[in-house]
């Protein structure tokens, strides 16, 4: 009987619990492989974005009007492009953008002001971050901008929307406060055309370091996505190995139990038969 049992020892793989385990294994392997490729694509996207940031930050600055116009949507290829703008500030229409963080994570405002360009047209300038007042519905203390003609350098950014930023655009806000930096909204408030996108100011630096200029985007970190991809693929390769290990361990335990029963002279129980399939 023991010899007959040993010849059919792997028949337990046809039982319900082992068939379910085999099915789970077949599902997990392609799922983990796909998750690995998903992380790989995120890694490739991050590398490509870093290359774009580095290239655009190092590019020779160009007049902002050469890259955008009223109603223009900034393409990704122009994100963070170094630009210049010469004109005079429209101080009467300066606003602040709520719920923005400083380099140390403090919550405050970004200062947004229109710049009327020397050759015609208006562009929005993000001057940087200032702390909030004690009452967040009050307009914060914002240093005055220079009078007369100025030349601003900075990084070209695309208009913010709720879809792209995840920031909900609230309507019941205090005077001169907004949630999003959006040229179309500001054009409506100004009653005149505004160039699409805006400039994130990098120069000239303000006296007293207020507003706090926004840091350049990180173009060196690639994140952990490649490591995650390798982990998922290792998991995928480990699933069938684990299944085989479990099956061999089950076989060993069954063989040892049969041998002990035969040595003790006890009647050997019949090996478990696979359950009949049901419709």
XYZ file of C-alpha atoms in Angstrom, residues 91-100 107-114 130-142 160 167-182 185-186 189:
51
model
C 0.298 97.077 -8.194
C -3.442 97.730 -7.995
C -4.208 94.177 -9.094
C -1.700 92.265 -6.988
C -3.293 89.169 -5.378
C -2.130 86.338 -3.146
C -2.579 82.623 -3.724
C -3.794 80.704 -0.693
C -2.438 77.523 0.922
C 1.093 77.622 -0.448
C 1.740 77.504 5.154
C 1.282 80.941 3.645
C 0.682 82.660 0.304
C 2.281 83.095 -3.082
C 2.276 86.688 -4.308
C 0.931 87.124 -7.840
C 1.209 90.431 -9.692
C 0.569 91.455 -13.315
C 5.083 85.192 2.191
C 3.757 84.071 5.591
C 0.079 84.355 6.377
C -1.278 86.974 8.745
C -2.802 85.957 12.078
C -6.171 86.113 10.384
C -5.862 84.073 7.188
C -8.737 86.001 5.630
C -6.683 89.187 5.924
C -4.297 90.293 3.196
C -0.732 89.474 4.308
C 2.130 91.908 4.659
C 3.703 92.028 1.179
C -2.976 75.879 -12.755
C -6.467 72.272 -5.725
C -10.182 73.006 -5.393
C -11.035 76.438 -6.751
C -13.130 78.086 -4.033
C -15.407 80.984 -4.883
C -16.164 82.542 -1.478
C -12.726 84.040 -0.864
C -11.612 87.317 0.721
C -10.808 90.222 -1.548
C -7.526 89.854 -3.515
C -7.137 86.171 -2.645
C -7.275 83.285 -5.139
C -6.725 79.536 -5.037
C -5.139 78.995 -8.455
C -2.606 80.788 -10.639
C -4.575 80.968 -13.849
C -9.107 84.000 -14.470
C -6.808 86.984 -14.040
C -10.477 90.180 -13.413
